[in-house]
Amino acid sequence: MARIRVGIVGYGNLGRGVETALALQEDMELVGVFTRRDPAAVQTLRPGTAVRAITDLETMPGEIDVLVLCGGSKSDLAEQTPQLAGRFTVVDSFDTHVRVPEHFARVDAAARAAGTTAIISTGWDPGLFSINRLFGEAILASGSTYTFWGRGLSQGHSDALRRIDGVAAAVQYTVPSEEAVDRVRAGERPQLSTREKHTRECFVVLEEGADADAVREAIVTMPHYFEPYDTTVTFLDAEELARDHRGMPHGGFVIRSGESSPGTRQTIEYRLQEDSNPEFTASVLVAYARAAVRLDAAGDHGAKTPFDVAPGLLSPKTPEQLRAELL
Amino acid sequence: MARIRVGIVGYGNLGRGVETALALQEDMELVGVFTRRDPAAVQTLRPGTAVRAITDLETMPGEIDVLVLCGGSKSDLAEQTPQLAGRFTVVDSFDTHVRVPEHFARVDAAARAAGTTAIISTGWDPGLFSINRLFGEAILASGSTYTFWGRGLSQGHSDALRRIDGVAAAVQYTVPSEEAVDRVRAGERPQLSTREKHTRECFVVLEEGADADAVREAIVTMPHYFEPYDTTVTFLDAEELARDHRGMPHGGFVIRSGESSPGTRQTIEYRLQEDSNPEFTASVLVAYARAAVRLDAAGDHGAKTPFDVAPGLLSPKTPEQLRAELL
C-alpha cells in the first residue's frame, strides 16, 4: 500500500517532534518541512528532510495527503488552519480552549467548501485528556472529574520569572499536589482550591549582585502566577540550569471519581508522564494525521475534533488485525 | 427529545447493574427486563421495573430502541447477539477474546441483513482497556504495552478453590504486583513472567474437621490456577467471609511505555478501580447503548466494536456542548 505523504508546516519544537515521530511510522513518509523562514537557513534534525518555502504549498496539493500544522495557537493556527484546510487535509493542536468553538466553525466552513478533512485540537490537552474527561462522565454519570497538570515545565510561568529584576535565567515546573491526587484517587471527591491542586517549583539563576531574598519575595507574591500557590524557589548557577533543566517534561492526570450506586465507588484514572512535551504532542498529531487521511478517503469531510474520531482510525492496523490482536 | 428506550436481556449481576446505571441517565429509560425464567418469579432491584418473557420481544421491535444483552459469553451471547441483532439494535460485552473474530462475523451478517447496529465486546476488558492498548501503540509506535488485572475478585479461581476437599467457601483476589507496576511505570520495559505480574490472595472457610495444612498445600500446588503465582492463603470463618468479602471489586492497569526518540521516555497509564465489577461493566454498556442508537439513526449498520465508535457518541451532550465544555 502507498505510504501516507505528510507535510510539516512550521518548524519549532513541535515541528521537530513530528519529524522525529514520523520516522517511527512505517506507513507514513515525510514530504518536507514548509517554513516562512529562508529554507536555506533551516537546519533539520534528520539529514534527509527537505525544507521548502511555505508558498511552495500552492502548487503541491496533489503531492501531499495531509499537513501537520505546527504553529502556535494564537499567532499561527487561527489563520493557517482555515486557510490551508481550503486546499489540504490537515491536523492541528489548537489549544486555546475558549476559542475552540470559533476556530472549529471557521475550519469547518473552509473544509466543507473544499471537500477536505481537518482534525483540530489534537495533542494531549486538548486531545487525549479531553477524551478521558468525556469517557469519564459518559460512563460514571454521577461523579466528579479532576484534571491535574504536571510535573511539567510551564513556558508562561518560566517567562514570568525571567521578567523579574535580578533574574538572569529561570525555569518553572507545575507539580500536582500528591495529597490532592491521593484524595481524589481514594474517591473522596473533594472540593479543591487552586492552592490545593498544584504547587510551583522555580529554579532561578541570579544576575551578578542581585539580592536573593528580594527576588524570592518578588516571585512568591506575584499575583495570579505564584501568589495563589505554594511556591518554592531554588537558586542555582547557569551551569546547573543548563545541565539539569534542559528537557521539556510534562504530563498529568485526568481522574473521574463516581458512584454507580450509593456507596459503590468507581474510579477511572488516566496519567501521562512525558520526558518531552513537544515530542509527545507530536506523536499524537501524527496518529491523528493518519485518521484524517482515512476520514477524507471515506468522504467524511469538514472539521473534526478527537471526539469525532473512532479509535481504530488512529492505528496502522486493519480492523481485522485490531479485533484479533488488541480487543 | 424523546428518551432512548432500552431493554435488558438477562437478569444476573450484569443485568441488575444495567438497571441501576440506567436510572442515572436522564436521556434513557428502561422498557423492561426480558428473561427466560418465569417473569413472576423475578424480583427486580427497583420496584417499577417491568419483567417480561424473552419471547415477548418478538412483537416489540417498534417499542425498543436498543437491547443491552447481559448473558454470559459462552452460553448466551454467541447465540443471542446474532439472533437479536436480526431485529434490534444491540450491545453486548462478549469477552472470549479468541472467539471475537468469529462472533463479529456472525453478528455483522445478521445486523447488515436486518439494517440494525450491534456493538460487541463493550465493557472494560475487552472495551476500555482495548481502546487504551490501541491508543498506546498508535501514539508511541516504539514501546511495550502491559495489562495488569486487579485487585479483583476472580470468579473462575474462586470456583477452583471451592472444588478442593475440605473447603466450605472461598474467594480469590488477583492482585497486580506493585513492584512490577512500578518498574513498568518507570519506563524500564521489563520482560515479566506470569509469576512476576500478579499474585493471588485466597480467603478460605474450612469444612469442620478439615486439615488446614493439607488444604493450603492443595491450593498453592494447583497447576495453572495457583502454582505459577505467589499465592497466599488466609483462613477465616463464614461470618467474616460474609462480612468482608461480599463485594465484587475489580480493575487494573494498561500501561504503554515507549520512547519518542532514543532516551526520551513517554508513559501512558490507564487505571480502573471498581468497587463493583458488574456495575462498572454495566455503566460502560449503557454508554455504548446510546452510541448504538445514534449509529443506527445515522444509517451506520452492521457489527461494531469499541474501536469503531467515536467517543462523542457515548455522551448525552451535543457536539457543540462537548467542544465548549470538555475539549
Short mmCIF file of N, CA and C in Angstrom, two decimals, chain A residues 117-223:
data_model
loop_
_atom_site.label_atom_id
_atom_site.label_comp_id
_atom_site.label_asym_id
_atom_site.label_seq_id
_atom_site.Cartn_x
_atom_site.Cartn_y
_atom_site.Cartn_z
N THR A 117 -10.70 17.28 4.99
CA THR A 117 -10.96 16.91 6.38
C THR A 117 -9.93 17.59 7.26
N ALA A 118 -10.38 18.17 8.36
CA ALA A 118 -9.47 18.89 9.26
C ALA A 118 -9.76 18.46 10.68
N ILE A 119 -8.78 17.83 11.35
CA ILE A 119 -8.95 17.47 12.76
C ILE A 119 -8.22 18.52 13.59
N ILE A 120 -8.97 19.25 14.41
CA ILE A 120 -8.36 20.31 15.22
C ILE A 120 -8.21 19.85 16.67
N SER A 121 -7.37 20.55 17.40
CA SER A 121 -7.23 20.36 18.85
C SER A 121 -6.84 18.93 19.23
N THR A 122 -5.94 18.34 18.44
CA THR A 122 -5.36 17.06 18.84
C THR A 122 -4.15 17.36 19.73
N GLY A 123 -3.56 16.36 20.30
CA GLY A 123 -2.48 16.53 21.29
C GLY A 123 -2.95 15.88 22.57
N TRP A 124 -2.46 16.37 23.71
CA TRP A 124 -2.89 15.70 24.95
C TRP A 124 -3.85 16.52 25.80
N ASP A 125 -3.74 17.86 25.77
CA ASP A 125 -4.80 18.65 26.41
C ASP A 125 -4.84 20.01 25.76
N PRO A 126 -5.79 20.25 24.85
CA PRO A 126 -6.86 19.35 24.44
C PRO A 126 -6.36 18.13 23.66
N GLY A 127 -7.17 17.07 23.68
CA GLY A 127 -6.83 15.85 22.99
C GLY A 127 -7.11 14.65 23.86
N LEU A 128 -6.05 13.93 24.23
CA LEU A 128 -6.24 12.69 25.00
C LEU A 128 -6.93 12.97 26.34
N PHE A 129 -6.56 14.05 27.01
CA PHE A 129 -7.22 14.38 28.28
C PHE A 129 -8.71 14.69 28.04
N SER A 130 -9.02 15.38 26.95
CA SER A 130 -10.42 15.70 26.65
C SER A 130 -11.23 14.42 26.48
N ILE A 131 -10.67 13.47 25.74
CA ILE A 131 -11.36 12.19 25.51
C ILE A 131 -11.63 11.51 26.85
N ASN A 132 -10.65 11.56 27.74
CA ASN A 132 -10.85 10.90 29.03
C ASN A 132 -11.84 11.64 29.92
N ARG A 133 -11.91 12.97 29.82
CA ARG A 133 -12.97 13.69 30.54
C ARG A 133 -14.34 13.26 30.02
N LEU A 134 -14.43 13.09 28.69
CA LEU A 134 -15.71 12.69 28.09
C LEU A 134 -16.11 11.27 28.50
N PHE A 135 -15.19 10.32 28.35
CA PHE A 135 -15.48 8.94 28.74
C PHE A 135 -15.89 8.89 30.21
N GLY A 136 -15.16 9.62 31.06
CA GLY A 136 -15.43 9.58 32.49
C GLY A 136 -16.87 9.94 32.81
N GLU A 137 -17.33 11.07 32.28
CA GLU A 137 -18.68 11.49 32.65
C GLU A 137 -19.76 10.72 31.90
N ALA A 138 -19.43 10.19 30.70
CA ALA A 138 -20.44 9.39 29.98
C ALA A 138 -20.68 8.06 30.70
N ILE A 139 -19.63 7.49 31.28
CA ILE A 139 -19.74 6.18 31.92
C ILE A 139 -20.19 6.30 33.37
N LEU A 140 -19.56 7.21 34.11
CA LEU A 140 -19.94 7.40 35.51
C LEU A 140 -20.74 8.70 35.60
N ALA A 141 -22.04 8.60 35.33
CA ALA A 141 -22.88 9.80 35.21
C ALA A 141 -22.91 10.57 36.52
N SER A 142 -22.82 9.86 37.64
CA SER A 142 -22.79 10.53 38.94
C SER A 142 -21.35 10.54 39.43
N GLY A 143 -20.70 11.71 39.35
CA GLY A 143 -19.30 11.75 39.76
C GLY A 143 -18.69 13.11 39.52
N SER A 144 -17.38 13.20 39.78
CA SER A 144 -16.64 14.45 39.60
C SER A 144 -15.38 14.15 38.79
N THR A 145 -15.02 15.10 37.92
CA THR A 145 -13.82 14.95 37.10
C THR A 145 -12.75 15.93 37.56
N TYR A 146 -11.52 15.44 37.68
CA TYR A 146 -10.40 16.27 38.11
C TYR A 146 -9.30 16.19 37.06
N THR A 147 -8.76 17.35 36.66
CA THR A 147 -7.58 17.37 35.80
C THR A 147 -6.43 18.01 36.58
N PHE A 148 -5.32 17.29 36.65
CA PHE A 148 -4.09 17.83 37.26
C PHE A 148 -3.04 17.88 36.16
N TRP A 149 -2.25 18.98 36.15
CA TRP A 149 -1.16 19.06 35.18
C TRP A 149 0.18 18.93 35.86
N GLY A 150 1.11 18.27 35.21
CA GLY A 150 2.48 18.20 35.70
C GLY A 150 2.84 16.78 36.13
N ARG A 151 4.02 16.61 36.63
CA ARG A 151 5.06 17.58 36.78
C ARG A 151 5.55 18.02 35.40
N GLY A 152 5.48 19.37 35.18
CA GLY A 152 5.82 19.81 33.85
C GLY A 152 6.32 21.22 33.78
N LEU A 153 7.14 21.44 32.76
CA LEU A 153 7.69 22.77 32.52
C LEU A 153 6.59 23.67 31.98
N SER A 154 6.39 24.83 32.62
CA SER A 154 5.42 25.79 32.12
C SER A 154 6.16 26.95 31.48
N GLN A 155 5.95 27.12 30.18
CA GLN A 155 6.63 28.18 29.43
C GLN A 155 6.20 29.55 29.93
N GLY A 156 4.88 29.73 30.14
CA GLY A 156 4.36 31.04 30.57
C GLY A 156 4.91 31.46 31.93
N HIS A 157 4.96 30.49 32.86
CA HIS A 157 5.46 30.83 34.19
C HIS A 157 6.98 31.01 34.19
N SER A 158 7.68 30.28 33.34
CA SER A 158 9.13 30.49 33.23
C SER A 158 9.41 31.89 32.69
N ASP A 159 8.63 32.32 31.70
CA ASP A 159 8.78 33.67 31.15
C ASP A 159 8.53 34.73 32.22
N ALA A 160 7.52 34.49 33.07
CA ALA A 160 7.20 35.46 34.13
C ALA A 160 8.37 35.61 35.08
N LEU A 161 9.05 34.51 35.40
CA LEU A 161 10.22 34.58 36.28
C LEU A 161 11.33 35.42 35.65
N ARG A 162 11.53 35.24 34.35
CA ARG A 162 12.64 35.91 33.66
C ARG A 162 12.44 37.42 33.57
N ARG A 163 11.20 37.87 33.74
CA ARG A 163 10.94 39.32 33.68
C ARG A 163 11.24 40.02 35.01
N ILE A 164 11.54 39.24 36.06
CA ILE A 164 11.81 39.86 37.37
C ILE A 164 13.22 40.43 37.42
N ASP A 165 13.36 41.64 37.98
CA ASP A 165 14.68 42.27 38.12
C ASP A 165 15.61 41.37 38.93
N GLY A 166 16.78 41.14 38.43
CA GLY A 166 17.77 40.34 39.15
C GLY A 166 17.81 38.89 38.70
N VAL A 167 16.86 38.47 37.82
CA VAL A 167 16.83 37.08 37.34
C VAL A 167 17.55 37.00 35.99
N ALA A 168 18.58 36.17 35.93
CA ALA A 168 19.31 36.01 34.67
C ALA A 168 18.69 34.92 33.81
N ALA A 169 18.21 33.85 34.46
CA ALA A 169 17.59 32.74 33.73
C ALA A 169 16.75 31.95 34.73
N ALA A 170 15.73 31.25 34.23
CA ALA A 170 14.86 30.52 35.16
C ALA A 170 13.96 29.54 34.43
N VAL A 171 13.57 28.49 35.16
CA VAL A 171 12.51 27.60 34.67
C VAL A 171 11.54 27.33 35.83
N GLN A 172 10.31 27.03 35.47
CA GLN A 172 9.27 26.76 36.47
C GLN A 172 8.54 25.48 36.15
N TYR A 173 8.40 24.63 37.16
CA TYR A 173 7.64 23.39 36.98
C TYR A 173 6.34 23.46 37.77
N THR A 174 5.26 23.05 37.13
CA THR A 174 3.97 22.90 37.79
C THR A 174 3.90 21.46 38.29
N VAL A 175 3.54 21.28 39.57
CA VAL A 175 3.57 19.95 40.17
C VAL A 175 2.21 19.66 40.81
N PRO A 176 1.56 18.56 40.43
CA PRO A 176 0.30 18.23 41.08
C PRO A 176 0.56 17.89 42.55
N SER A 177 -0.30 18.34 43.43
CA SER A 177 -0.16 18.01 44.84
C SER A 177 -0.44 16.53 45.04
N GLU A 178 0.53 15.81 45.58
CA GLU A 178 0.36 14.36 45.80
C GLU A 178 -0.82 14.07 46.72
N GLU A 179 -0.94 14.92 47.74
CA GLU A 179 -2.03 14.71 48.70
C GLU A 179 -3.39 14.86 47.99
N ALA A 180 -3.50 15.88 47.12
CA ALA A 180 -4.76 16.10 46.42
C ALA A 180 -5.07 14.93 45.48
N VAL A 181 -4.03 14.47 44.76
CA VAL A 181 -4.25 13.35 43.84
C VAL A 181 -4.69 12.11 44.62
N ASP A 182 -4.05 11.86 45.76
CA ASP A 182 -4.41 10.69 46.56
C ASP A 182 -5.84 10.77 47.09
N ARG A 183 -6.26 11.96 47.48
CA ARG A 183 -7.65 12.11 47.97
C ARG A 183 -8.65 11.84 46.85
N VAL A 184 -8.34 12.34 45.67
CA VAL A 184 -9.24 12.12 44.53
C VAL A 184 -9.28 10.65 44.16
N ARG A 185 -8.08 10.05 44.12
CA ARG A 185 -7.96 8.63 43.76
C ARG A 185 -8.72 7.73 44.73
N ALA A 186 -8.77 8.15 45.99
CA ALA A 186 -9.45 7.35 47.02
C ALA A 186 -10.97 7.52 46.97
N GLY A 187 -11.44 8.36 46.05
CA GLY A 187 -12.89 8.50 45.91
C GLY A 187 -13.53 9.50 46.86
N GLU A 188 -12.73 10.38 47.46
CA GLU A 188 -13.30 11.36 48.40
C GLU A 188 -14.12 12.45 47.71
N ARG A 189 -13.85 12.69 46.45
CA ARG A 189 -14.49 13.77 45.69
C ARG A 189 -14.40 15.11 46.42
N PRO A 190 -13.17 15.53 46.76
CA PRO A 190 -13.01 16.79 47.49
C PRO A 190 -13.25 18.01 46.61
N GLN A 191 -13.65 19.11 47.24
CA GLN A 191 -13.62 20.42 46.59
C GLN A 191 -12.20 20.94 46.77
N LEU A 192 -11.48 21.21 45.69
CA LEU A 192 -10.08 21.60 45.82
C LEU A 192 -9.88 23.03 45.34
N SER A 193 -9.24 23.83 46.16
CA SER A 193 -8.88 25.19 45.75
C SER A 193 -7.68 25.11 44.83
N THR A 194 -7.42 26.21 44.13
CA THR A 194 -6.25 26.31 43.26
C THR A 194 -4.98 25.93 44.03
N ARG A 195 -4.83 26.48 45.23
CA ARG A 195 -3.64 26.23 46.03
C ARG A 195 -3.48 24.75 46.39
N GLU A 196 -4.61 24.09 46.54
CA GLU A 196 -4.54 22.69 46.95
C GLU A 196 -4.21 21.73 45.80
N LYS A 197 -4.46 22.14 44.56
CA LYS A 197 -4.28 21.21 43.44
C LYS A 197 -2.84 21.12 42.93
N HIS A 198 -2.16 22.23 42.89
CA HIS A 198 -0.82 22.24 42.31
C HIS A 198 0.13 23.07 43.16
N THR A 199 1.42 22.71 43.11
CA THR A 199 2.45 23.58 43.67
C THR A 199 3.36 24.01 42.51
N ARG A 200 4.19 25.02 42.79
CA ARG A 200 5.07 25.54 41.72
C ARG A 200 6.51 25.53 42.20
N GLU A 201 7.38 24.95 41.38
CA GLU A 201 8.81 24.88 41.70
C GLU A 201 9.58 25.77 40.73
N CYS A 202 10.34 26.74 41.30
CA CYS A 202 11.10 27.68 40.47
C CYS A 202 12.60 27.42 40.63
N PHE A 203 13.31 27.35 39.52
CA PHE A 203 14.77 27.22 39.54
C PHE A 203 15.34 28.46 38.87
N VAL A 204 16.09 29.25 39.67
CA VAL A 204 16.44 30.60 39.25
C VAL A 204 17.96 30.82 39.30
N VAL A 205 18.48 31.40 38.21
CA VAL A 205 19.87 31.86 38.18
C VAL A 205 19.84 33.37 38.38
N LEU A 206 20.55 33.87 39.42
CA LEU A 206 20.55 35.30 39.72
C LEU A 206 21.57 36.04 38.84
N GLU A 207 21.24 37.32 38.54
CA GLU A 207 22.24 38.18 37.92
C GLU A 207 23.29 38.53 38.97
N GLU A 208 24.48 38.88 38.49
CA GLU A 208 25.54 39.20 39.45
C GLU A 208 25.10 40.35 40.34
N GLY A 209 25.27 40.19 41.64
CA GLY A 209 24.94 41.25 42.59
C GLY A 209 23.48 41.34 42.96
N ALA A 210 22.62 40.46 42.39
CA ALA A 210 21.20 40.53 42.71
C ALA A 210 20.95 40.04 44.13
N ASP A 211 19.87 40.53 44.75
CA ASP A 211 19.54 40.20 46.14
C ASP A 211 18.57 39.01 46.13
N ALA A 212 19.07 37.87 46.59
CA ALA A 212 18.27 36.63 46.52
C ALA A 212 16.95 36.76 47.27
N ASP A 213 17.00 37.37 48.45
CA ASP A 213 15.76 37.49 49.23
C ASP A 213 14.72 38.34 48.52
N ALA A 214 15.18 39.41 47.89
CA ALA A 214 14.24 40.28 47.17
C ALA A 214 13.63 39.56 45.97
N VAL A 215 14.46 38.79 45.27
CA VAL A 215 13.95 38.04 44.12
C VAL A 215 12.92 37.00 44.58
N ARG A 216 13.27 36.29 45.64
CA ARG A 216 12.36 35.27 46.16
C ARG A 216 11.00 35.89 46.54
N GLU A 217 11.08 37.05 47.21
CA GLU A 217 9.86 37.73 47.63
C GLU A 217 9.03 38.19 46.42
N ALA A 218 9.73 38.69 45.40
CA ALA A 218 9.02 39.14 44.18
C ALA A 218 8.31 37.97 43.51
N ILE A 219 8.93 36.80 43.57
CA ILE A 219 8.32 35.62 42.94
C ILE A 219 7.08 35.19 43.71
N VAL A 220 7.24 34.90 45.00
CA VAL A 220 6.14 34.25 45.72
C VAL A 220 4.94 35.17 45.93
N THR A 221 5.13 36.48 45.73
CA THR A 221 3.99 37.41 45.89
C THR A 221 3.40 37.83 44.54
N MET A 222 3.93 37.31 43.45
CA MET A 222 3.42 37.73 42.13
C MET A 222 1.96 37.26 41.95
N PRO A 223 1.03 38.21 41.75
CA PRO A 223 -0.38 37.83 41.65
C PRO A 223 -0.61 36.87 40.47
#
